[in-house]
PDB file of C-alpha atoms in Angstrom:
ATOM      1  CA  UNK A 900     -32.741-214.236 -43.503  1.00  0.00           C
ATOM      2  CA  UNK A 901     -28.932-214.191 -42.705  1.00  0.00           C
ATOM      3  CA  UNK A 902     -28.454-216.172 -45.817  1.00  0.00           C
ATOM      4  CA  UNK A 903     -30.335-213.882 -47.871  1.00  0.00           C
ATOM      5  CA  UNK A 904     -28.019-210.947 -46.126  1.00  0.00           C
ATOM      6  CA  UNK A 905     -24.886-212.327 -47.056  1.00  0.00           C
ATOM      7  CA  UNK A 906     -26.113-213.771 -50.392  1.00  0.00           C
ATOM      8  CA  UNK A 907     -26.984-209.421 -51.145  1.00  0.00           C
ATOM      9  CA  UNK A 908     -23.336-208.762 -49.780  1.00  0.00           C
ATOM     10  CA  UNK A 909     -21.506-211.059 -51.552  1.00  0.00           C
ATOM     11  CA  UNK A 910     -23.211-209.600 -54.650  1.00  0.00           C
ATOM     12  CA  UNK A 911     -22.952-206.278 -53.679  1.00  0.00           C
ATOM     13  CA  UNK A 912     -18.920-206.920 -53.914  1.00  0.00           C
ATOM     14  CA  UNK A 913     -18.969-209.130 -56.852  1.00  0.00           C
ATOM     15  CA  UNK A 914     -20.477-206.308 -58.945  1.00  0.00           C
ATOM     16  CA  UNK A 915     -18.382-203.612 -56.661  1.00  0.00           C
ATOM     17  CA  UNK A 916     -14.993-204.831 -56.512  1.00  0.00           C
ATOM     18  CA  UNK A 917     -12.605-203.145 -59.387  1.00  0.00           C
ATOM     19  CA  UNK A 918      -9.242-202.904 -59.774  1.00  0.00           C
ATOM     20  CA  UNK A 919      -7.304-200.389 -61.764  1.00  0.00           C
ATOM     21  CA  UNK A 920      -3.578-200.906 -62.983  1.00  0.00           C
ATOM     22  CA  UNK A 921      -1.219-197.748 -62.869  1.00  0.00           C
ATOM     23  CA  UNK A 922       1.703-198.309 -65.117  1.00  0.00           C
ATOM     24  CA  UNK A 923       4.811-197.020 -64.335  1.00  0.00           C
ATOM     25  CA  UNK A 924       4.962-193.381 -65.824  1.00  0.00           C
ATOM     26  CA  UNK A 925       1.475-193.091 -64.261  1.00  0.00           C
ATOM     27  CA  UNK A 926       0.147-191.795 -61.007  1.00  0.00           C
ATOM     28  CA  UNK A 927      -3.690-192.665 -59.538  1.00  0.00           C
ATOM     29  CA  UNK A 928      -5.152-190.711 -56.541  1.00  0.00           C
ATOM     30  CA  UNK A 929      -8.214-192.839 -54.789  1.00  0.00           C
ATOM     31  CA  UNK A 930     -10.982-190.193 -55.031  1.00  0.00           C
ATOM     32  CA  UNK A 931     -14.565-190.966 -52.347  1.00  0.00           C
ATOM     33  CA  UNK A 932     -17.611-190.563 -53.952  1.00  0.00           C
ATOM     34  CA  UNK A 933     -19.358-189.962 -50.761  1.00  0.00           C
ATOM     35  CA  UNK A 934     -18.177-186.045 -50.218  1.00  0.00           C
ATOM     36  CA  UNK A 935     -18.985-183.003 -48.507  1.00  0.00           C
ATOM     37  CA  UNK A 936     -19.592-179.415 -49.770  1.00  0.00           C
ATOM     38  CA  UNK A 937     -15.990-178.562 -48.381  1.00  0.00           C
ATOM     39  CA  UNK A 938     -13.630-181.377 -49.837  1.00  0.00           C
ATOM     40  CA  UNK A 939     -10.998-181.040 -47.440  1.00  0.00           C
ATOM     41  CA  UNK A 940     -10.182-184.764 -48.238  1.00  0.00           C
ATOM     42  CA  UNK A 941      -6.685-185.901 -48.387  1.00  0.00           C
ATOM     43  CA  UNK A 942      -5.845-187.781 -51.607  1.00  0.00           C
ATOM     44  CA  UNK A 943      -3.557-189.958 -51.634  1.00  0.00           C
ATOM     45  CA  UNK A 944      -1.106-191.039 -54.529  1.00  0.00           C
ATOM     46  CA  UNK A 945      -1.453-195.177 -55.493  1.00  0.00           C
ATOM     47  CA  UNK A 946       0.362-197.002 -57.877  1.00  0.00           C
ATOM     48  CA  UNK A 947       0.490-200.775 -59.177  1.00  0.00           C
ATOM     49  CA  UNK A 948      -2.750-202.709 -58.794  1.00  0.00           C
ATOM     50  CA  UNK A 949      -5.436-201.288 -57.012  1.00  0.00           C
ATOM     51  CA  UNK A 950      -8.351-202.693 -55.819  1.00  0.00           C
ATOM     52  CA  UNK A 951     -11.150-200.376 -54.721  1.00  0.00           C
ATOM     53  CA  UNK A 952     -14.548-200.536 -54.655  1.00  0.00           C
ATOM     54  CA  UNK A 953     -16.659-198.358 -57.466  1.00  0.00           C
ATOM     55  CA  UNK A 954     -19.634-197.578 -54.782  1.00  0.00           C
ATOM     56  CA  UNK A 955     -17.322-195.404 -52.361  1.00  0.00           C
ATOM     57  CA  UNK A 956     -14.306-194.426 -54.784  1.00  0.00           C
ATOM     58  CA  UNK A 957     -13.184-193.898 -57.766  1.00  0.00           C
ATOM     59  CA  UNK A 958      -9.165-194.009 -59.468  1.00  0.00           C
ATOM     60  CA  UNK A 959      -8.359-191.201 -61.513  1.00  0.00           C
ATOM     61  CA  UNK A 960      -4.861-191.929 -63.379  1.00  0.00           C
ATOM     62  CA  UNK A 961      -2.820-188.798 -64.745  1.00  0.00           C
ATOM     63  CA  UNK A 962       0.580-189.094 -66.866  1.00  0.00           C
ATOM     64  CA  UNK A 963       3.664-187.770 -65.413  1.00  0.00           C
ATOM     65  CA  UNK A 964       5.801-188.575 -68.778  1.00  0.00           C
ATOM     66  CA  UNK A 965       5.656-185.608 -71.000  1.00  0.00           C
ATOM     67  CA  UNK A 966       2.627-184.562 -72.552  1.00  0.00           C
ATOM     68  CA  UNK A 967       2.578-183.164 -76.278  1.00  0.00           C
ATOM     69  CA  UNK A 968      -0.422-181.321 -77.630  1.00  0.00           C
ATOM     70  CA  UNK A 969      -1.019-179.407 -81.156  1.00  0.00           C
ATOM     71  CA  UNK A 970      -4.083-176.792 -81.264  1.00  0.00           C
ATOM     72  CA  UNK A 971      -4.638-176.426 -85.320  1.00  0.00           C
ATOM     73  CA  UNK A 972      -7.636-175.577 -87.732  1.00  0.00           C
ATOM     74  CA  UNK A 973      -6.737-178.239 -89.688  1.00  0.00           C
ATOM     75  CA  UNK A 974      -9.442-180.810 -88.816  1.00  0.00           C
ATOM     76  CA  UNK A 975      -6.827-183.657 -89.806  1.00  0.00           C
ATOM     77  CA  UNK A 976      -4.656-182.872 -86.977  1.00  0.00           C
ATOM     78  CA  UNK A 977      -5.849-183.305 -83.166  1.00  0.00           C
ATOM     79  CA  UNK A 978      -9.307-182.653 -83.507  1.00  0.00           C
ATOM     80  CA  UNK A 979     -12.073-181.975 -86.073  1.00  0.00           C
ATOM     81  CA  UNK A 980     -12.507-178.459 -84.468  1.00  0.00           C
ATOM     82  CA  UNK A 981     -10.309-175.261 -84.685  1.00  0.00           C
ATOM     83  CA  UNK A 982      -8.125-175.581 -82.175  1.00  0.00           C
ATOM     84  CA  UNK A 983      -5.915-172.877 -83.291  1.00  0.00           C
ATOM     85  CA  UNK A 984      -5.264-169.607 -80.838  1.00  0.00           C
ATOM     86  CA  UNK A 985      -6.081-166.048 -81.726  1.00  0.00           C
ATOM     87  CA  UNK A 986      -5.284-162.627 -80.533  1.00  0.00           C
ATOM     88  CA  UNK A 987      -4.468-159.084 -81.764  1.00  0.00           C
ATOM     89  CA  UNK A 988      -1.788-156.848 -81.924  1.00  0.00           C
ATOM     90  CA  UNK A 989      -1.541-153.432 -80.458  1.00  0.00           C
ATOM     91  CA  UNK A 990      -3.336-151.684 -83.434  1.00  0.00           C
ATOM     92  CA  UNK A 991      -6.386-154.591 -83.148  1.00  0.00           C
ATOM     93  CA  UNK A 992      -4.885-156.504 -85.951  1.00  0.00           C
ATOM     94  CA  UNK A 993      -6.499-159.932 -85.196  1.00  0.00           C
ATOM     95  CA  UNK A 994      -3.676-162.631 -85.823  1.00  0.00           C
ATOM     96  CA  UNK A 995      -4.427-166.759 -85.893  1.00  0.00           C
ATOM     97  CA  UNK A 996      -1.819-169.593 -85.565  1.00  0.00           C
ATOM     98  CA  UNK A 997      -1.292-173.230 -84.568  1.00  0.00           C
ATOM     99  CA  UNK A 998       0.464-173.940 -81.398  1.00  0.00           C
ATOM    100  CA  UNK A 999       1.993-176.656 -79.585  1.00  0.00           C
ATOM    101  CA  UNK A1000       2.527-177.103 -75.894  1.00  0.00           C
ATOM    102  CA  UNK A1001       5.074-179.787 -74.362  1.00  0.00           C
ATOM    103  CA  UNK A1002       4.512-180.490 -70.821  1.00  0.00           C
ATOM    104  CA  UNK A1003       4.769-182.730 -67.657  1.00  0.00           C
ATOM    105  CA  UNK A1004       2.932-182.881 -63.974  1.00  0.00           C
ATOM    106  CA  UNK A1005       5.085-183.163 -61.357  1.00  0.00           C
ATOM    107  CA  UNK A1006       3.575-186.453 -59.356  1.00  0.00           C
ATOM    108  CA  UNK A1007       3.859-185.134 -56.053  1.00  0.00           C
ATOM    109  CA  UNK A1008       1.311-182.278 -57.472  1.00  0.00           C
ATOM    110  CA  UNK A1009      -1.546-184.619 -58.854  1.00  0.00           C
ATOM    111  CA  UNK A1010      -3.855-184.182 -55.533  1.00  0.00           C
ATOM    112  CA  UNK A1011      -3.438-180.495 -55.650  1.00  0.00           C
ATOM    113  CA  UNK A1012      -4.385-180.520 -59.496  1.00  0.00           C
ATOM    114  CA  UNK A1013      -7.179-183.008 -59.055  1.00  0.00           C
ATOM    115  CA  UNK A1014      -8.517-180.857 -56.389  1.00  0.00           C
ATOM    116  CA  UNK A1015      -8.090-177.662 -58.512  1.00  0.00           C
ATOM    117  CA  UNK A1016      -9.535-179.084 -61.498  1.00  0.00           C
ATOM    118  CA  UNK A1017     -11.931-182.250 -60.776  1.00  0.00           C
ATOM    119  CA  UNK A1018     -10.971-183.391 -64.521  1.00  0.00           C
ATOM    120  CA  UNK A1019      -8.767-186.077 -66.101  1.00  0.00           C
ATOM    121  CA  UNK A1020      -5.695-184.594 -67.969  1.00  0.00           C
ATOM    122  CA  UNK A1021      -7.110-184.579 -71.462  1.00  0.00           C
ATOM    123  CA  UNK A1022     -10.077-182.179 -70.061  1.00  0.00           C
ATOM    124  CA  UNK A1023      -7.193-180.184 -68.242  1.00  0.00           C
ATOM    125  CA  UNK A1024      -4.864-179.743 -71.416  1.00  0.00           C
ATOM    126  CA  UNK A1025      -7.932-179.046 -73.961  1.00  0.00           C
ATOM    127  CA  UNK A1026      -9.610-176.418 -71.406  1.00  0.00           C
ATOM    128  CA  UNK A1027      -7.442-174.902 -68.665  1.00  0.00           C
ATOM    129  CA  UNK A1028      -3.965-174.980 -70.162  1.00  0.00           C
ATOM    130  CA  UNK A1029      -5.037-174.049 -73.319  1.00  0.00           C
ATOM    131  CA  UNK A1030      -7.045-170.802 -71.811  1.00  0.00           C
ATOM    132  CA  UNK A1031      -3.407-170.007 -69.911  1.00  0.00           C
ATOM    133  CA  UNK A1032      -1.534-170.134 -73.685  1.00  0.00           C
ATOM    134  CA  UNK A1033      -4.132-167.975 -75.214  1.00  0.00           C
ATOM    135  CA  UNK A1034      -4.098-165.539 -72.799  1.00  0.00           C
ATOM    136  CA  UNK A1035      -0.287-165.613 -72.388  1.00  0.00           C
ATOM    137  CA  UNK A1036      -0.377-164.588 -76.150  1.00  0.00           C
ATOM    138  CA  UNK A1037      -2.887-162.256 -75.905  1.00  0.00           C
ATOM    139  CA  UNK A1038      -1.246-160.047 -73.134  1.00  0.00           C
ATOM    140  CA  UNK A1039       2.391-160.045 -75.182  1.00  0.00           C
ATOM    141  CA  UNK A1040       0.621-159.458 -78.531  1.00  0.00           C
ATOM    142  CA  UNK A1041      -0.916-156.643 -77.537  1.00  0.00           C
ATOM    143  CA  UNK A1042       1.809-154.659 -76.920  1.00  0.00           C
ATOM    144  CA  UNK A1043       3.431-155.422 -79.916  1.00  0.00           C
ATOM    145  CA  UNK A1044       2.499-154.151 -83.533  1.00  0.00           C
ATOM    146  CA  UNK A1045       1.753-156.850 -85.972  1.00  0.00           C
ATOM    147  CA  UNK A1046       4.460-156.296 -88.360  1.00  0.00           C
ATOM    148  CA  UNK A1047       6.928-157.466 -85.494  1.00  0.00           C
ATOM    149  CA  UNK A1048       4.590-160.486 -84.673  1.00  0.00           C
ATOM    150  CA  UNK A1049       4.734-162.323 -87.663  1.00  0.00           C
ATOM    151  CA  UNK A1050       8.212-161.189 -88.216  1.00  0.00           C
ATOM    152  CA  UNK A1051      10.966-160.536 -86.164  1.00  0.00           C
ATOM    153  CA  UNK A1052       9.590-159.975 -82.680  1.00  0.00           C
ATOM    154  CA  UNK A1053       7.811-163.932 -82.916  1.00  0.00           C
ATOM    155  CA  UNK A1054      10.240-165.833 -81.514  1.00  0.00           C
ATOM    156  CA  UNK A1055      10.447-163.182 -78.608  1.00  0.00           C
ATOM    157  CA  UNK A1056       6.921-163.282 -78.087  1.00  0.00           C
ATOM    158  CA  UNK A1057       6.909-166.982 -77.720  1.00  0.00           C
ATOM    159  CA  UNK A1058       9.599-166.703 -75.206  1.00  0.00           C
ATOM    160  CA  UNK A1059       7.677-164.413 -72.990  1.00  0.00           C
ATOM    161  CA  UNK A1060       4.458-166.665 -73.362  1.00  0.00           C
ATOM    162  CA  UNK A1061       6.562-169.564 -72.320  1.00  0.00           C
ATOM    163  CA  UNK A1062       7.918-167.328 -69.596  1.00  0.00           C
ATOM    164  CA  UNK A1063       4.389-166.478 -68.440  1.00  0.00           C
ATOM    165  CA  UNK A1064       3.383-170.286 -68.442  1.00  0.00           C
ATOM    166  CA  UNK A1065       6.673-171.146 -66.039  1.00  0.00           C
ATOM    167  CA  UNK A1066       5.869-168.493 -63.807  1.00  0.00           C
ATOM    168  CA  UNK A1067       2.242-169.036 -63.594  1.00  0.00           C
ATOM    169  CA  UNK A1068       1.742-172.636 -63.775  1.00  0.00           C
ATOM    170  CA  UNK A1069       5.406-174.136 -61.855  1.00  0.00           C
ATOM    171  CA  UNK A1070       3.873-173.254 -58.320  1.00  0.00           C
ATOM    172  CA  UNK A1071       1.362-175.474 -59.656  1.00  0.00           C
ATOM    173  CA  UNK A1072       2.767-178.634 -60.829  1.00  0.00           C
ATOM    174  CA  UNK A1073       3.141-178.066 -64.040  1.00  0.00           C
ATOM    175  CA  UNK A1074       6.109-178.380 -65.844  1.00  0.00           C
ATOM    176  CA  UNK A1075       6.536-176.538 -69.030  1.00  0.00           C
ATOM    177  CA  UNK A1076       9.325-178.128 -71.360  1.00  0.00           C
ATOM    178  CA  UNK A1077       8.198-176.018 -74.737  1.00  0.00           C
ATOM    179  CA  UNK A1078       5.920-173.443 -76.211  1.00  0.00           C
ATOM    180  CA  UNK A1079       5.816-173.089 -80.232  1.00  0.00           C
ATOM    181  CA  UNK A1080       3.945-171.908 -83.134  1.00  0.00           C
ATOM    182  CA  UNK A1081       3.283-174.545 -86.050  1.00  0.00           C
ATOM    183  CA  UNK A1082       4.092-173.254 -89.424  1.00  0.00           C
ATOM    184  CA  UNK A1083       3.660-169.552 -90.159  1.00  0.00           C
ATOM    185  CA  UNK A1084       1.038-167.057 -88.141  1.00  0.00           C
ATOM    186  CA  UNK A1085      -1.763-165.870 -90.189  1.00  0.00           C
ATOM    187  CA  UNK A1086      -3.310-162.835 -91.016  1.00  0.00           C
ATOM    188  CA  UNK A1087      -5.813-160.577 -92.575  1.00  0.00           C
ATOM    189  CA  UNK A1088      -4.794-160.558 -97.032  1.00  0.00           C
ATOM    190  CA  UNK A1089      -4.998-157.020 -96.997  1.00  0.00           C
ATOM    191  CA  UNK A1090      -2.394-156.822 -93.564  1.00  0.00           C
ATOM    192  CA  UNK A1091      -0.185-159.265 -95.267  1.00  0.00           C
ATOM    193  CA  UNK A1092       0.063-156.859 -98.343  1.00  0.00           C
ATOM    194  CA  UNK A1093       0.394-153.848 -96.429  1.00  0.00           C
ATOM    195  CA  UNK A1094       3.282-155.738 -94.300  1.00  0.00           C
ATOM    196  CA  UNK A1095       4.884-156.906 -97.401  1.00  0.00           C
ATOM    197  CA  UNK A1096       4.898-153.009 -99.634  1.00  0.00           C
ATOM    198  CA  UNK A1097       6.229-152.479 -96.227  1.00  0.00           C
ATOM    199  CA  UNK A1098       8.962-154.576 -96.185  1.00  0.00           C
ATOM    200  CA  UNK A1099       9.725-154.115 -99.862  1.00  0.00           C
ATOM    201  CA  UNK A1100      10.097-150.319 -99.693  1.00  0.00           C
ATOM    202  CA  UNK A1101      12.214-150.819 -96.594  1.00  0.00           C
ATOM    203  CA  UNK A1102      14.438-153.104 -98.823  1.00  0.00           C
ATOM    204  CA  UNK A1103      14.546-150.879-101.312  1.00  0.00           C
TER     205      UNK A1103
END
């Protein structure tokens, strides 16, 4: 009976027993499986080799080098989806463009952000920061009429969403190195003509 006790334990670890390598430019946190309601569970940062055991915990490995991201329609860049960001200016004009985000995680921050989010970085980037540049966009724009959007109030409206994004996500351990729009911003054919007769009678 002992033999048939140890012979289950020494399975139990053989099929158990994991390691994980964090490379340097990484960061792990050792996460229990067996929680309570109220995680008030302190996780702690690992690096190197780490052995754990995949019954009781799990490793969950974020980046702290930067992190570069491009949200685009075009299905041959990033993913198959639109990724691209929306929003309207102050008369409703709705307004579509491809944006990319440059970022890093401060490793002293990963517990907080694991315990925020409960998702790996690509999840985090694709969902929640993605949500915080859209909306950054979407309060600015709408303030602003669309002739001064997609011409010379962009780059200021890029500066305060980049603004926004310090303010809002710093505190949080995220570390926002560059906010930009891909190419030119697109709109409506018939908004793009008015803006243009616009311009042209201006010049004139």
């Amino acid at each position: 009976t002992c033999l048939g006790v140890f012979a289950v334990a020494v399975l139990f670890c053989v099929f158990t027993i994991r390691y994980e390598t964090i490379r340097p430019g990484y960061v792990g946190i050792k996460v229990p499986l067996q929680g309570s309601k109220e995680d008030k569970t302190e996780y702690n940062l690992v690096y190197g080799r780490v052995w754990y055991n995949s019954f009781w915990n799990d490793i969950y490995v974020f980046p702290t080098f930067m992190q570069q991201v491009v949200w685009t329609r075009d299905p041959q860049e990033g993913s198959p989806v639109d990724e691209s960001i929306s929003f309207s200016s102050t008369e409703g004009k709705s307004i579509n463009c491809d944006v990319a985000l440059a970022y890093s995680i401060d490793a002293d921050f990963v517990p907080h952000i694991f315990r925020d989010q409960r998702k790996k970085i690509e999840e985090i980037t694709a969902v929640y920061l993605r949500s915080k540049v859209r909306n950054a966009f979407v309060r600015h724009a709408g303030d602003m009429p669309v002739h001064d959007i997609i011409g010379s109030g962009k780059s200021g409206l890029i500066d305060a969403v980049k603004r926004d994004l310090v303010t809002e996500l710093g505190p949080k351990g995220y570390i926002i190195d560059m906010v930009s729009v891909i190419g030119d911003m697109r709109v409506d054919e018939k908004v793009k003509t008015a803006i243009n007769a616009t311009i042209g009678t201006a010049q004139q």
